[in-house]
Short mmCIF file of C-alpha atoms in Angstrom, two decimals:
data_model
loop_
_atom_site.label_atom_id
_atom_site.label_comp_id
_atom_site.label_asym_id
_atom_site.label_seq_id
_atom_site.Cartn_x
_atom_site.Cartn_y
_atom_site.Cartn_z
CA MET G 2 -16.87 -2.47 37.34
CA ARG G 3 -18.28 -5.21 35.08
CA SER G 4 -21.95 -4.80 34.17
CA THR G 5 -24.36 -7.61 34.80
CA PRO G 6 -26.26 -9.34 31.96
CA PHE G 7 -29.38 -7.53 33.12
CA GLN G 8 -27.66 -4.15 32.83
CA GLN G 9 -26.35 -5.04 29.37
CA ALA G 10 -29.82 -6.00 28.22
CA LEU G 11 -31.20 -2.80 29.72
CA ASN G 12 -28.57 -0.72 27.90
CA ARG G 13 -29.43 -2.38 24.60
CA ALA G 14 -33.11 -1.70 25.18
CA PHE G 15 -32.39 1.97 25.91
CA ALA G 16 -30.25 2.18 22.76
CA LEU G 17 -33.05 0.71 20.63
CA ILE G 18 -35.60 3.06 22.15
CA ALA G 19 -33.33 6.05 21.57
CA THR G 20 -32.79 5.03 17.94
CA ALA G 21 -36.52 4.61 17.36
CA LEU G 22 -37.22 8.01 18.90
CA LEU G 23 -34.57 9.65 16.71
CA LEU G 24 -36.03 8.06 13.57
CA ALA G 25 -39.53 9.11 14.57
CA TYR G 26 -38.33 12.66 15.21
CA ALA G 27 -36.56 12.80 11.84
CA ALA G 28 -39.66 11.52 10.08
CA ALA G 29 -41.84 14.06 11.86
CA ALA G 30 -39.41 16.86 11.01
CA GLN G 31 -39.67 15.93 7.33
CA GLY G 32 -43.45 15.72 7.51
CA PHE G 33 -43.24 12.02 6.68
CA SER G 34 -46.16 9.64 7.17
CA ILE G 35 -46.58 6.39 5.32
CA ASN G 36 -50.37 6.71 5.61
CA GLU G 37 -50.81 10.35 4.59
CA SER G 38 -50.38 11.56 1.03
CA PRO G 39 -47.72 14.24 0.49
CA LEU G 40 -49.75 15.36 -2.54
CA PRO G 41 -52.98 17.39 -2.61
CA PRO G 42 -56.30 15.52 -2.80
CA PRO G 43 -56.83 13.93 -6.24
CA THR G 44 -58.98 15.72 -8.80
CA GLY G 45 -59.61 12.64 -10.93
CA PHE G 46 -58.09 9.32 -11.90
CA ILE G 47 -55.24 11.15 -13.66
CA ASN G 48 -53.24 13.63 -11.58
CA ASP G 49 -50.39 15.19 -13.53
CA TYR G 50 -48.35 17.58 -11.37
CA ALA G 51 -45.49 17.64 -13.90
CA GLY G 52 -47.54 18.68 -16.94
CA VAL G 53 -46.40 15.87 -19.24
CA ILE G 54 -49.72 14.23 -20.18
CA ASP G 55 -51.54 15.88 -23.09
CA ALA G 56 -55.18 16.89 -22.68
CA GLN G 57 -56.59 14.32 -25.11
CA THR G 58 -54.80 11.40 -23.45
CA LYS G 59 -55.90 12.56 -20.02
CA GLN G 60 -59.51 12.81 -21.16
CA ASP G 61 -59.42 9.35 -22.74
CA LEU G 62 -57.86 7.80 -19.64
CA GLU G 63 -60.35 9.46 -17.30
CA ARG G 64 -63.22 8.00 -19.31
CA LYS G 65 -61.59 4.59 -19.60
CA LEU G 66 -60.73 4.28 -15.90
CA LYS G 67 -64.18 5.42 -14.82
CA GLU G 68 -65.77 2.84 -17.11
CA PHE G 69 -63.41 0.17 -15.77
CA ARG G 70 -64.34 1.02 -12.18
CA ASP G 71 -68.05 0.97 -13.00
CA THR G 72 -67.92 -2.41 -14.78
CA THR G 73 -65.95 -4.40 -12.19
CA SER G 74 -67.28 -5.96 -9.01
CA PRO G 75 -65.89 -5.20 -6.53
CA SER G 76 -64.94 -1.93 -8.15
CA VAL G 77 -61.31 -1.76 -9.25
CA GLU G 78 -59.83 1.74 -9.09
CA ILE G 79 -56.62 2.57 -10.94
CA ALA G 80 -55.04 5.98 -10.49
CA VAL G 81 -52.09 7.80 -12.05
CA ALA G 82 -49.90 10.37 -10.30
CA VAL G 83 -47.01 12.14 -12.02
CA VAL G 84 -44.66 14.46 -10.12
CA LYS G 85 -41.37 16.10 -10.99
CA THR G 86 -39.47 14.63 -8.03
CA THR G 87 -39.96 12.89 -4.71
CA GLY G 88 -37.09 14.84 -3.18
CA ASP G 89 -35.11 12.87 -0.62
CA ARG G 90 -37.82 10.26 -0.13
CA PRO G 91 -37.57 6.91 -1.94
CA ILE G 92 -40.20 6.54 -4.63
CA PHE G 93 -41.50 3.34 -3.03
CA GLU G 94 -42.35 5.09 0.26
CA TYR G 95 -43.65 8.21 -1.49
CA SER G 96 -45.98 6.29 -3.81
CA LEU G 97 -47.17 4.04 -0.97
CA ALA G 98 -48.10 7.11 1.10
CA VAL G 99 -50.02 8.54 -1.88
CA ALA G 100 -51.90 5.27 -2.51
CA ARG G 101 -52.87 4.95 1.15
CA GLY G 102 -53.58 8.64 1.69
CA TRP G 103 -55.83 8.88 -1.37
CA LYS G 104 -57.62 5.68 -0.24
CA ILE G 105 -57.60 4.17 -3.71
CA GLY G 106 -59.83 1.11 -4.05
CA SER G 107 -63.37 0.25 -3.08
CA LYS G 108 -64.54 0.33 0.52
CA GLU G 109 -66.11 -3.11 0.30
CA ASP G 110 -64.77 -6.33 1.81
CA ASP G 111 -62.21 -6.35 -0.97
CA ASN G 112 -60.30 -3.15 -1.76
CA PRO G 113 -58.79 -3.66 -5.22
CA GLY G 114 -56.81 -0.67 -6.42
CA ALA G 115 -53.55 0.35 -8.06
CA LEU G 116 -51.49 3.51 -8.45
CA LEU G 117 -49.09 4.15 -11.31
CA PHE G 118 -46.65 6.71 -9.89
CA VAL G 119 -43.99 8.49 -11.95
CA ALA G 120 -41.26 10.96 -10.93
CA ILE G 121 -40.15 12.63 -14.16
CA ASP G 122 -36.96 14.42 -13.07
CA ASP G 123 -35.87 11.42 -10.99
CA ARG G 124 -36.54 9.16 -14.01
CA LYS G 125 -38.20 6.62 -11.73
CA TYR G 126 -41.58 4.91 -11.56
CA PHE G 127 -43.43 2.54 -9.26
CA THR G 128 -46.85 0.90 -9.42
CA GLN G 129 -48.44 0.20 -6.04
CA VAL G 130 -50.93 -2.69 -6.04
CA SER G 131 -53.38 -3.22 -3.18
CA LYS G 132 -53.47 -6.51 -1.29
CA ASP G 133 -56.80 -7.52 -2.84
CA LEU G 134 -55.56 -7.00 -6.40
CA GLU G 135 -52.24 -8.82 -6.20
CA ASP G 136 -53.70 -12.08 -7.56
CA GLU G 137 -55.14 -10.35 -10.62
CA LEU G 138 -52.16 -8.02 -11.09
CA PRO G 139 -49.11 -9.82 -9.64
CA ASP G 140 -45.77 -8.12 -9.16
CA GLY G 141 -44.14 -10.05 -11.99
CA ALA G 142 -46.81 -8.98 -14.47
CA VAL G 143 -46.53 -5.36 -13.33
CA GLY G 144 -42.77 -5.36 -13.87
CA THR G 145 -43.06 -6.98 -17.30
CA ILE G 146 -45.75 -4.54 -18.44
CA GLN G 147 -43.74 -1.53 -17.32
CA ARG G 148 -40.59 -2.70 -19.06
CA GLN G 149 -42.50 -3.52 -22.24
CA TYR G 150 -44.82 -0.51 -22.53
CA LEU G 151 -43.69 2.27 -20.21
CA VAL G 152 -39.89 2.31 -20.34
CA PRO G 153 -39.42 2.33 -24.17
CA GLU G 154 -41.81 5.28 -24.61
CA PHE G 155 -40.38 7.18 -21.65
CA LYS G 156 -36.89 6.89 -23.11
CA LYS G 157 -38.24 8.64 -26.22
CA GLY G 158 -40.01 11.29 -24.16
CA ASN G 159 -43.47 9.96 -25.08
CA TYR G 160 -44.88 10.13 -21.56
CA SER G 161 -48.53 10.23 -22.60
CA LYS G 162 -48.26 7.13 -24.77
CA GLY G 163 -46.18 5.24 -22.23
CA ILE G 164 -48.71 5.86 -19.46
CA ALA G 165 -51.73 5.15 -21.68
CA ASP G 166 -50.29 1.88 -23.02
CA THR G 167 -49.34 0.76 -19.50
CA ILE G 168 -52.83 1.45 -18.17
CA ASP G 169 -54.37 -0.44 -21.11
CA ALA G 170 -52.12 -3.42 -20.32
CA TYR G 171 -53.09 -3.34 -16.63
CA ILE G 172 -56.79 -3.31 -17.48
CA SER G 173 -56.39 -6.17 -19.97
CA THR G 174 -54.38 -8.23 -17.47
CA ILE G 175 -56.96 -7.76 -14.72
CA ARG G 176 -59.87 -8.60 -17.02
CA ASN G 177 -58.23 -11.70 -18.50
CA LYS G 178 -57.25 -13.09 -15.11
CA GLY G 179 -60.87 -14.03 -14.60
CA ASN G 180 -60.95 -13.73 -10.80
CA ILE G 181 -62.90 -10.48 -10.90
CA PRO G 182 -66.33 -10.73 -12.56
CA VAL G 183 -66.64 -8.05 -15.18
CA ALA G 184 -69.88 -6.75 -16.66
CA PRO G 185 -69.94 -6.17 -20.44
CA PRO G 186 -68.28 -2.80 -21.05
CA ALA G 187 -70.46 0.02 -22.22
CA ALA G 188 -70.46 0.52 -25.98
CA THR G 189 -68.08 3.24 -27.03
CA THR G 190 -67.65 4.99 -30.36
CA ASN G 191 -64.56 6.10 -32.16
CA LYS G 192 -65.23 9.75 -32.92
CA ASP G 193 -62.53 10.06 -35.56
CA SER G 194 -63.75 6.99 -37.45
CA ASN G 195 -67.39 8.08 -37.27
CA SER G 196 -66.50 11.55 -38.49
CA ARG G 197 -64.68 10.17 -41.52
CA ASP G 198 -67.54 7.79 -42.34
CA ARG G 199 -70.16 10.54 -42.14
CA LEU G 200 -68.04 12.90 -44.20
CA ILE G 201 -67.62 10.30 -46.94
CA THR G 202 -71.38 9.58 -46.91
CA CYS G 203 -72.25 13.28 -47.18
CA PHE G 204 -69.78 13.73 -50.04
CA CYS G 205 -71.21 10.76 -51.97
CA CYS G 206 -74.78 11.99 -51.52
CA ALA G 207 -73.82 15.48 -52.64
CA ALA G 208 -72.03 14.09 -55.71
CA ILE G 209 -75.06 12.01 -56.71
CA LEU G 210 -77.45 14.94 -56.27
CA LEU G 211 -75.13 17.21 -58.23
CA PHE G 212 -74.95 14.66 -61.06
CA ILE G 213 -78.77 14.45 -61.18
CA ALA G 214 -79.07 18.23 -61.13
CA LEU G 215 -76.59 18.63 -63.98
CA ALA G 216 -78.41 15.96 -66.00
CA LEU G 217 -81.76 17.69 -65.51
CA TRP G 218 -80.25 21.08 -66.31
CA SER G 219 -78.67 19.72 -69.49
CA ASP G 220 -81.95 18.12 -70.55
CA ARG G 221 -83.92 21.32 -69.95
CA LYS G 222 -81.32 23.34 -71.82
CA LYS G 223 -81.85 21.16 -74.87
CA LYS G 224 -85.65 21.34 -74.64
CA GLY G 225 -85.89 24.89 -73.34
CA PRO G 226 -87.39 25.92 -69.99
CA THR G 227 -91.13 25.74 -69.46
CA SER G 228 -93.31 27.60 -67.03
CA GLN G 229 -93.83 24.35 -65.17
CA ASP G 230 -90.06 23.95 -64.82
CA ARG G 231 -89.71 27.48 -63.51
CA ASP G 232 -92.45 26.94 -60.97
CA ARG G 233 -90.94 23.65 -59.87
CA TRP G 234 -87.36 24.85 -59.41
CA GLY G 235 -87.96 28.36 -58.13
CA GLY G 236 -87.65 30.41 -61.31
CA GLY G 237 -84.12 29.67 -62.47
CA GLY G 238 -84.40 25.91 -62.60
CA SER G 239 -81.18 25.32 -60.63
CA VAL G 240 -81.14 22.84 -57.77
CA VAL G 241 -77.60 23.76 -56.67
CA PRO G 242 -78.76 26.29 -54.01
CA TRP G 243 -81.09 23.63 -52.61
CA ILE G 244 -78.23 21.13 -52.42
CA VAL G 245 -75.93 23.64 -50.73
CA SER G 246 -78.56 24.74 -48.23
CA SER G 247 -79.48 21.15 -47.44
CA GLY G 248 -75.85 20.27 -46.98
CA SER G 249 -75.33 23.25 -44.69
CA GLY G 250 -78.24 22.25 -42.50
CA SER G 251 -76.97 18.70 -42.21
CA SER G 252 -73.48 19.88 -41.35
CA SER G 253 -74.81 22.23 -38.71
CA ASP G 254 -76.84 19.50 -37.02
CA TRP G 255 -73.91 17.08 -37.07
CA GLY G 256 -71.48 19.67 -35.72
CA SER G 257 -73.70 20.77 -32.86
CA SER G 258 -74.46 17.19 -31.87
CA SER G 259 -70.82 16.21 -31.97
CA SER G 260 -69.66 19.17 -29.92
CA SER G 261 -72.40 18.58 -27.39
CA ASP G 262 -71.46 14.92 -26.95
CA TRP G 263 -67.77 15.77 -26.74
CA GLY G 264 -68.30 18.42 -24.11
CA SER G 265 -70.41 16.05 -22.08
CA SER G 266 -67.83 13.28 -22.18
CA SER G 267 -65.02 15.59 -21.12
CA SER G 268 -66.79 16.89 -18.05
CA SER G 269 -65.16 15.97 -14.74
CA SER G 270 -67.84 17.57 -12.57
CA ASP G 271 -69.02 14.12 -11.41
CA TRP G 272 -65.68 13.30 -9.75
CA GLY G 273 -66.36 12.36 -6.15
CA GLY G 274 -63.00 11.00 -5.06
CA PHE G 275 -61.83 7.44 -4.61
CA SER G 276 -63.96 4.95 -2.73
CA GLY G 277 -62.09 4.80 0.57
CA GLY G 278 -59.96 1.67 0.27
CA GLY G 279 -56.23 2.30 0.58
CA ASP G 280 -55.33 -1.22 1.71
CA PHE G 281 -51.82 -1.23 0.25
CA GLY G 282 -49.10 -3.41 1.72
CA GLY G 283 -46.21 -2.64 -0.61
CA GLY G 284 -47.07 -4.97 -3.47
CA GLY G 285 -46.14 -3.89 -6.96
CA SER G 286 -43.03 -3.14 -8.95
CA GLY G 287 -40.93 -0.21 -10.11
CA GLY G 288 -37.69 0.87 -11.71
CA ASP G 289 -36.10 3.66 -13.74
CA TRP G 290 -35.48 4.58 -17.36
#
């Protein structure tokens, strides 16, 4: 018996419904949701579940990304997530679920945010860019930056440098686009450079004082010590102990101040999570290495 056009249309509708139900069941069985992160809640801007980012780089990036968020309006939040593998799920879907589930981006009218996602064992990466950041960080720019900064370092196993250089390039691209007003960044200091400068200054001062002390000692040796000299220099006439003790005190103050500042900057106790955006529509770019 030949089926009518209505019956054929009805059969097609039933087939489509059955297919949709099967896909939904398979997704539910795998715990898949495009709006819920398969990863635990973030503990900072940098979330390394593969253990490939060194502590110093992580600390520097945390500080840099926090400063970037605090000096942009609306606040731009950039996050990094590194895993070993996404399993059977495509990295695009996995990273999109993380970006949405973590709600990266501000909760204002605009929700600018981005997520650099890397799967180490899969040798794949993808950067998700929110809808409100696509003008400042377009897909083409993302792809170019990743190929120029991320891929070459990843091929050499330099994961920390590849991620850090890529984040720096993203920040520079967003700032230079000009569509997001940026407040002047807070002044930062280079600890290594400052340490070298202070060490050189201390050494020069110590050398000058030592030269003066030797000159005075030589002069007194020729003339012979007097009671006034002994009273002035503490009996023996040598200023070396005074120089050493002064130097020790200066070094102690410098060391304690430096360690205090360093400990303060490395603290992550003020982490309060991302701002509640998560408006990601699939913009961005990715690839492998």
